[in-house]
PDB file of C-alpha atoms in Angstrom:
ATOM      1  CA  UNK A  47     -61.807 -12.055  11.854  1.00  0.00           C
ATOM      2  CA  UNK A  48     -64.093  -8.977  12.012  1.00  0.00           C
ATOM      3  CA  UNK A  49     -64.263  -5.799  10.090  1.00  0.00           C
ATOM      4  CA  UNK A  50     -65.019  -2.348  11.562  1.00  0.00           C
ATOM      5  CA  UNK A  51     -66.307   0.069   9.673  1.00  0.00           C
ATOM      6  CA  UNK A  52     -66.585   3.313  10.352  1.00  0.00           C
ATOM      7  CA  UNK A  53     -68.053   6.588   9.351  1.00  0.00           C
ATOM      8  CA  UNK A  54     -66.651  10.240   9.137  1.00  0.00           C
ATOM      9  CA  UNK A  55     -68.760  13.206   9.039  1.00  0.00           C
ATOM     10  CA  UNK A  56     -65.714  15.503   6.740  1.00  0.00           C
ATOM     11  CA  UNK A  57     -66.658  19.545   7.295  1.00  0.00           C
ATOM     12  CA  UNK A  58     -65.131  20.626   3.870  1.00  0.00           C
ATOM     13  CA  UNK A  59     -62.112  23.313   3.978  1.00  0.00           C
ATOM     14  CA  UNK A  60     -64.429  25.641   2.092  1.00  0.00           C
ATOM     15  CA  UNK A  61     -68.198  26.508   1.334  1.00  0.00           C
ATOM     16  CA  UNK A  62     -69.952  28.726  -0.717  1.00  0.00           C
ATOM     17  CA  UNK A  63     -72.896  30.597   0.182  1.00  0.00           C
ATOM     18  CA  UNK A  64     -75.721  32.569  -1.768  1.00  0.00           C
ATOM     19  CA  UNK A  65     -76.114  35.802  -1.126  1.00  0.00           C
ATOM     20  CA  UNK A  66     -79.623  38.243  -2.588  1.00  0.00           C
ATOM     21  CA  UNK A  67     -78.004  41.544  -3.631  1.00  0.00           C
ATOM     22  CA  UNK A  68     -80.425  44.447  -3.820  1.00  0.00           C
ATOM     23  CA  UNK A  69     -80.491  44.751  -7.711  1.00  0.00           C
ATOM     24  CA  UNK A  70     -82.225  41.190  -7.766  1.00  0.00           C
ATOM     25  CA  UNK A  71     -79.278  38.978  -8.677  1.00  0.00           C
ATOM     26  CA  UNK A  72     -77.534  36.597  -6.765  1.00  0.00           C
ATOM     27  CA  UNK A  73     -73.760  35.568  -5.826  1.00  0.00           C
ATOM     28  CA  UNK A  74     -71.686  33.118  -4.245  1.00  0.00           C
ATOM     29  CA  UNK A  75     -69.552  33.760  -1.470  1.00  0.00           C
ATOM     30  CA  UNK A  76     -66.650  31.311  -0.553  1.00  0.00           C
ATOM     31  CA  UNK A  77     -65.614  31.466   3.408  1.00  0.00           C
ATOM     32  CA  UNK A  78     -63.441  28.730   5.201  1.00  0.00           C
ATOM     33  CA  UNK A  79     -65.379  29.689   8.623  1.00  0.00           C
ATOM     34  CA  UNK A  80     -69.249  29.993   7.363  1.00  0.00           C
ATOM     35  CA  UNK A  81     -70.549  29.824  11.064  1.00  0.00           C
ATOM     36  CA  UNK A  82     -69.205  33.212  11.734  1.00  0.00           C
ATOM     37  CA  UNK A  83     -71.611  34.460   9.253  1.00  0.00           C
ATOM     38  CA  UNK A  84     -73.454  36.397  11.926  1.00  0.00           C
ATOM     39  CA  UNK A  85     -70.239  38.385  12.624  1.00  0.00           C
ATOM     40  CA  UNK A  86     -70.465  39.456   8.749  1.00  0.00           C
ATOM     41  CA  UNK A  87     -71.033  43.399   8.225  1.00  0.00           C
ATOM     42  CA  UNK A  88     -69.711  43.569   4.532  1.00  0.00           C
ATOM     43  CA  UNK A  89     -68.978  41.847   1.754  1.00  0.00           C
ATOM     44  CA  UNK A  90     -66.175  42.312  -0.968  1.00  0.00           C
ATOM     45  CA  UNK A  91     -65.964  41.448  -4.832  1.00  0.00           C
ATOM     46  CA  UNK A  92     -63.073  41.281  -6.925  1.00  0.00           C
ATOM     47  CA  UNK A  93     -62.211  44.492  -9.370  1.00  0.00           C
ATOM     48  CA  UNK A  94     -62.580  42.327 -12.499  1.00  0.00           C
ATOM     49  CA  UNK A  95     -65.481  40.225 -11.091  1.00  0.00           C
ATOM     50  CA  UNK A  96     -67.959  40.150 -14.032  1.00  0.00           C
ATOM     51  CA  UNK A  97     -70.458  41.015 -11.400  1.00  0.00           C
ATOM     52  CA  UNK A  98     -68.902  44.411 -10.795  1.00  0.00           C
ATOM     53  CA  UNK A  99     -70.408  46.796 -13.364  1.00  0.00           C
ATOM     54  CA  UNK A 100     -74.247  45.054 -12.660  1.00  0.00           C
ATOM     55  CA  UNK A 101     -73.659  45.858  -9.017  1.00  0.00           C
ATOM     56  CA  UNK A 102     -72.482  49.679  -9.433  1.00  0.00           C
ATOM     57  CA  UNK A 103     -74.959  52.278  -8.267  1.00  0.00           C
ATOM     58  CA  UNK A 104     -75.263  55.099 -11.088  1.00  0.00           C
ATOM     59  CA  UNK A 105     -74.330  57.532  -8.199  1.00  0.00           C
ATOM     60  CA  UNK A 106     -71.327  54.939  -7.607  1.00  0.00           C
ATOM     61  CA  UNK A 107     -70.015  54.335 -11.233  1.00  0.00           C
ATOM     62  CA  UNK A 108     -67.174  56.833 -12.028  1.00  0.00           C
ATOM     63  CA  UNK A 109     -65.452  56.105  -7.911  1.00  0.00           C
ATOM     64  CA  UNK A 110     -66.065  52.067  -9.651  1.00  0.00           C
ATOM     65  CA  UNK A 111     -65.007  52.240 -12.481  1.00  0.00           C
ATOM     66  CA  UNK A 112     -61.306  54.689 -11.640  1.00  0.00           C
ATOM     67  CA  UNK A 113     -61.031  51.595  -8.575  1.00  0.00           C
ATOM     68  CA  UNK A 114     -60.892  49.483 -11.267  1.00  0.00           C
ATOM     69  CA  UNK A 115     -58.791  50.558 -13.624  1.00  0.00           C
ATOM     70  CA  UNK A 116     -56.080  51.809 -10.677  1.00  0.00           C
ATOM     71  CA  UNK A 117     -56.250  48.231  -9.218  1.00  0.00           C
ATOM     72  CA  UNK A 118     -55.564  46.311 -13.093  1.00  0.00           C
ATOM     73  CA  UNK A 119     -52.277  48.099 -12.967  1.00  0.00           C
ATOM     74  CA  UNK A 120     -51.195  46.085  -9.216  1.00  0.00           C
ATOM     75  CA  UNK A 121     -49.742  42.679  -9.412  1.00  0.00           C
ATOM     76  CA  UNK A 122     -51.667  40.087  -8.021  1.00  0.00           C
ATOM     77  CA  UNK A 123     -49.098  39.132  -5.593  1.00  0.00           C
ATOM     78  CA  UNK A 124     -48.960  42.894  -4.270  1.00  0.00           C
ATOM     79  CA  UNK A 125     -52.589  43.058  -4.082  1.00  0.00           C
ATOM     80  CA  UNK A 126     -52.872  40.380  -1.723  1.00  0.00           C
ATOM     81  CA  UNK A 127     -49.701  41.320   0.521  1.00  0.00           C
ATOM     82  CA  UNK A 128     -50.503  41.056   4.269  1.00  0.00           C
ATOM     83  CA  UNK A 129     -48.553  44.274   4.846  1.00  0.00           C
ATOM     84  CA  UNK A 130     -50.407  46.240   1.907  1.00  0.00           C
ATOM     85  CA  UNK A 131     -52.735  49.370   3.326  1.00  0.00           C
ATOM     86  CA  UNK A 132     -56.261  48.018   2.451  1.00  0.00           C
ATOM     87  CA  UNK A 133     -58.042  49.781  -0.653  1.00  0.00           C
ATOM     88  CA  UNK A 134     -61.679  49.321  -1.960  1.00  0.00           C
ATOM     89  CA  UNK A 135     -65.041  51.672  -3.141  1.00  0.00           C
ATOM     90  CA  UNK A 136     -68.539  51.268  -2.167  1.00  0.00           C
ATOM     91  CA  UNK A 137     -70.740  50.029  -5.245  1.00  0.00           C
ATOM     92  CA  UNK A 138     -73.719  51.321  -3.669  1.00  0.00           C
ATOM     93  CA  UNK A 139     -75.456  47.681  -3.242  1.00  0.00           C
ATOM     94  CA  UNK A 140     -76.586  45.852  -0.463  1.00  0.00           C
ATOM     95  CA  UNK A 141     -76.411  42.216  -0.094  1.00  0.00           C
ATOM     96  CA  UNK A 142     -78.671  40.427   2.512  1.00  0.00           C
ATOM     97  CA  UNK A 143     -76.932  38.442   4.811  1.00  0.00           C
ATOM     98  CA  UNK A 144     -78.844  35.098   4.815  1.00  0.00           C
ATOM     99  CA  UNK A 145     -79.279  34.051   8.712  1.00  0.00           C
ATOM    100  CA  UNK A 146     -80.394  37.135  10.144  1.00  0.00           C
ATOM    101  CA  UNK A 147     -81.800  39.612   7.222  1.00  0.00           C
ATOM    102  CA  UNK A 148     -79.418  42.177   7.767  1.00  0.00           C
ATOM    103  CA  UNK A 149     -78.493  44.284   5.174  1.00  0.00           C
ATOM    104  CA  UNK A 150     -74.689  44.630   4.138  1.00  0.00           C
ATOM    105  CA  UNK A 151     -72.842  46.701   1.710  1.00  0.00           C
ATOM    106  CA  UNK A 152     -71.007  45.189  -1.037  1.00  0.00           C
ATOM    107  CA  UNK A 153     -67.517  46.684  -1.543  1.00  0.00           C
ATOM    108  CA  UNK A 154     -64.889  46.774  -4.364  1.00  0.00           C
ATOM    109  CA  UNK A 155     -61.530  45.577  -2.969  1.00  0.00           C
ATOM    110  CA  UNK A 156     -58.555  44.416  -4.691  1.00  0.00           C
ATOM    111  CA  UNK A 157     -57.527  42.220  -1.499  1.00  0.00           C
ATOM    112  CA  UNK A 158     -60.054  39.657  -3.209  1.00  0.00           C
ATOM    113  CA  UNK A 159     -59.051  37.954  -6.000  1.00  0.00           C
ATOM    114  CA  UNK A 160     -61.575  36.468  -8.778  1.00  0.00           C
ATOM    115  CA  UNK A 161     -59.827  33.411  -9.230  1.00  0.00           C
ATOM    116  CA  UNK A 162     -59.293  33.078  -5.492  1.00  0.00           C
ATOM    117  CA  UNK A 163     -63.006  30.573  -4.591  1.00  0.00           C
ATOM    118  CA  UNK A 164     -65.578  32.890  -6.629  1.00  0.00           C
ATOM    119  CA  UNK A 165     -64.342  36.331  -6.273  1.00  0.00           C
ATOM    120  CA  UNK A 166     -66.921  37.083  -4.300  1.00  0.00           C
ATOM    121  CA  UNK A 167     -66.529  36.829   0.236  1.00  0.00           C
ATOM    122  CA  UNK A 168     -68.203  37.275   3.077  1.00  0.00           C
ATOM    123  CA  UNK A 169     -66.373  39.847   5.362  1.00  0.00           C
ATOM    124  CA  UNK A 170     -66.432  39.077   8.870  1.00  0.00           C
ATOM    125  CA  UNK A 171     -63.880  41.548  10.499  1.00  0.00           C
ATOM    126  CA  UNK A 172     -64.130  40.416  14.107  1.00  0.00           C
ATOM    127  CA  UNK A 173     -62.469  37.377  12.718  1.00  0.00           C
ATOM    128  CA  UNK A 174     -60.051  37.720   9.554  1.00  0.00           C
ATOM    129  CA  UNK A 175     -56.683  40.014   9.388  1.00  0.00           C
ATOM    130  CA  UNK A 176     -57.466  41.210   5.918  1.00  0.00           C
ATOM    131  CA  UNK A 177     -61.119  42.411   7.123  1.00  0.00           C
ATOM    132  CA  UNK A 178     -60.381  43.571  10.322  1.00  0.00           C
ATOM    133  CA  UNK A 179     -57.808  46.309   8.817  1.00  0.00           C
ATOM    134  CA  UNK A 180     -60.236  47.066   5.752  1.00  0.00           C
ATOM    135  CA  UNK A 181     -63.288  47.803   8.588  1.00  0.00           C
ATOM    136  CA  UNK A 182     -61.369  50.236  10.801  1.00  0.00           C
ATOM    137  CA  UNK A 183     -59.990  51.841   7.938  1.00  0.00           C
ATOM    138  CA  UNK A 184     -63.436  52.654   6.013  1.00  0.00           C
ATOM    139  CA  UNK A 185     -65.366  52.628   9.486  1.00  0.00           C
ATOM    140  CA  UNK A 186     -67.493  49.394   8.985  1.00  0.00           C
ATOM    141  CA  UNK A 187     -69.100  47.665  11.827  1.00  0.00           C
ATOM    142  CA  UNK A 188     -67.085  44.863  13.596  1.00  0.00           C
ATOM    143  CA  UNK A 189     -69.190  41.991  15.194  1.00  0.00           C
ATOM    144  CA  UNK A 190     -67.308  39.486  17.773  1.00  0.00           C
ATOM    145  CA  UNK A 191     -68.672  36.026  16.897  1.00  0.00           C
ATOM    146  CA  UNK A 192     -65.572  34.166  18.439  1.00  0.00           C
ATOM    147  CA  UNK A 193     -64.801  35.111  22.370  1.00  0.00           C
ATOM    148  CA  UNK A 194     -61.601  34.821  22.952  1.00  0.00           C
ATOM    149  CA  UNK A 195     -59.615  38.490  21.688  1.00  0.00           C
ATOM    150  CA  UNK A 196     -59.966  42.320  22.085  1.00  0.00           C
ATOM    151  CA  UNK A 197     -61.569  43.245  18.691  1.00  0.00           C
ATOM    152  CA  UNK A 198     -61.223  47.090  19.208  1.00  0.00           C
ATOM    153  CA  UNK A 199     -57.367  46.396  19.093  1.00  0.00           C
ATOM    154  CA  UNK A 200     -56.977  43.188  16.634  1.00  0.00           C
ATOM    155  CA  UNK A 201     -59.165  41.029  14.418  1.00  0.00           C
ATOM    156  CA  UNK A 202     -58.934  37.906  17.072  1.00  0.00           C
ATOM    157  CA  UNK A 203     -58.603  34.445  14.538  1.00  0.00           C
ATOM    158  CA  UNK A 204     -57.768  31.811  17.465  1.00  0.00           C
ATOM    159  CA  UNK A 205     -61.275  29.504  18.593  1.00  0.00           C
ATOM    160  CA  UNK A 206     -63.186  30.240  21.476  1.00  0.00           C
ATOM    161  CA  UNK A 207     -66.992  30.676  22.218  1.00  0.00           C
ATOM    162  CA  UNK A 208     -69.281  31.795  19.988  1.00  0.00           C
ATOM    163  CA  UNK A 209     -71.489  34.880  20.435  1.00  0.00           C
ATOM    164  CA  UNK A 210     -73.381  36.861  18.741  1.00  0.00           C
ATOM    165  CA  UNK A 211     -74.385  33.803  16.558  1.00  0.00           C
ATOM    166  CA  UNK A 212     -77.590  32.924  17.090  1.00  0.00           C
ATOM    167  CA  UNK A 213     -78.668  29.639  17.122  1.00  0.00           C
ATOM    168  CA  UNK A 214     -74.707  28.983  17.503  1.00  0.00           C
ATOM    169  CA  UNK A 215     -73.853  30.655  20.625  1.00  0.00           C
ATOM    170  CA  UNK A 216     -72.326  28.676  23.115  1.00  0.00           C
ATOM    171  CA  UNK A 217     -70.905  26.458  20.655  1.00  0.00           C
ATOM    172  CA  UNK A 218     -67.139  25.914  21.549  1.00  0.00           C
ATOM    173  CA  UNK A 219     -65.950  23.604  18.841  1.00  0.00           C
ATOM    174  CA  UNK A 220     -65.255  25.121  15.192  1.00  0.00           C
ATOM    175  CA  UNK A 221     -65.810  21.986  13.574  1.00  0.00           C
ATOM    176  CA  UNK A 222     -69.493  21.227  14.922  1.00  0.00           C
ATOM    177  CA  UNK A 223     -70.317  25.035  14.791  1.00  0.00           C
ATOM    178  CA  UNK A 224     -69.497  25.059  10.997  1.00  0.00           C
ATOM    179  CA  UNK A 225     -71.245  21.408  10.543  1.00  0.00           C
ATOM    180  CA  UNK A 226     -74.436  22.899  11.998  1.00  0.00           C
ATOM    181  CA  UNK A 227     -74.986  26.452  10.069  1.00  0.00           C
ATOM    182  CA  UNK A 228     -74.040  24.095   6.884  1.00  0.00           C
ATOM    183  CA  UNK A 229     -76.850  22.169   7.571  1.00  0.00           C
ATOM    184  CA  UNK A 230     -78.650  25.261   8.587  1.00  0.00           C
ATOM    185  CA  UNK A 231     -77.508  26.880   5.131  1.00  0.00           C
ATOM    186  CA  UNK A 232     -78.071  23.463   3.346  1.00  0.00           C
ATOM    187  CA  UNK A 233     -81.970  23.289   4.859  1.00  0.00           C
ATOM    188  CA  UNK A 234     -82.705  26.427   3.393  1.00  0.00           C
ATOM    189  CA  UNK A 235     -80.774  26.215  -0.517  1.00  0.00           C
ATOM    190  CA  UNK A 236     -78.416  28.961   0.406  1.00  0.00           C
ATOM    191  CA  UNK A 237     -75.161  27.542   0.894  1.00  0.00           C
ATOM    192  CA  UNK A 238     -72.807  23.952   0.214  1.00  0.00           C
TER     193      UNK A 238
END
């Protein structure tokens, strides 16, 4: 009688990726989909992220630091309602987005939550409900990384091609595009 063994290359349900921010620190993001991290154009920290008053532009502060306080009164449950209108403030930084250089703002939103994966994401608006309303509604740039859905109407979350994406494009399958920019983010100490 003969044994088979086998082996199983598991892409994890979540990573976390390192983003530079302008003011010389650094901060994990968490994202389920890291290879649409070419289609990223923001990124978002929780209102009582420890991270928030570090990352607050002098010119930025008081708009900060009233967000905050106005979004401690909202129950977490509210806060992260899909029907909710979408609420944040610029903090004046810029993170850099690790696979192509660009520079990104970093926004205060109450949509994240700190004890939600670090309290710190990656937006990607093309792709995710959540960001897609939060973009059209603040006038941030929305990149299609996924073919497949009319972005100036809807934030399209079903598979497809990717574009956009670099050393990705053409890819077709979500589970080898995200195995290959987490060995692409693993290669270069920015992301697990």
């Amino acid at each position: 009688m003969g044994f088979w063994i086998c082996c199983f290359v598991r892409v994890p349900s979540f990573q976390e990726i390192t983003f530079d921010i302008d003011n010389g620190t650094q901060l994990k993001a968490f994202t389920t989909r890291a290879d649409t991290l070419y289609g990223l154009s923001y990124v978002v920290i929780a209102p009582e992220h420890p991270a928030v008053a570090s990352l607050t532009k002098p010119e930025q502060k008081a708009a900060v630091e009233k967000y905050v306080a106005d979004a401690a009164k909202v129950k977490e449950i509210d806060r992260v309602s899909e029907s909710r209108e979408r609420t944040g403030v610029f903090t004046g930084s810029y993170a850099t987005n690790p696979v192509d250089g660009r520079k990104v703002p970093v926004w205060v939103a109450d949509y994240v939550i700190a004890t939600y994966g670090t309290g710190f994401v990656m937006a990607v608006p093309a792709h995710d409900e959540r960001d897609y309303d939060f973009a059209k509604k603040f006038g941030i740039e929305i990149i299609e990384v996924i073919k497949g859905g009319d972005i100036s109407k809807e934030a399209y979350t079903g598979d497809g091609e990717m574009v956009n994406s670099g050393f990705l494009n053409g890819f077709t399958n979500k589970k080898d595009s995200i195995a290959k920019m987490l060995e692409y983010l693993a290669e270069k100490g920015i992301g697990e």
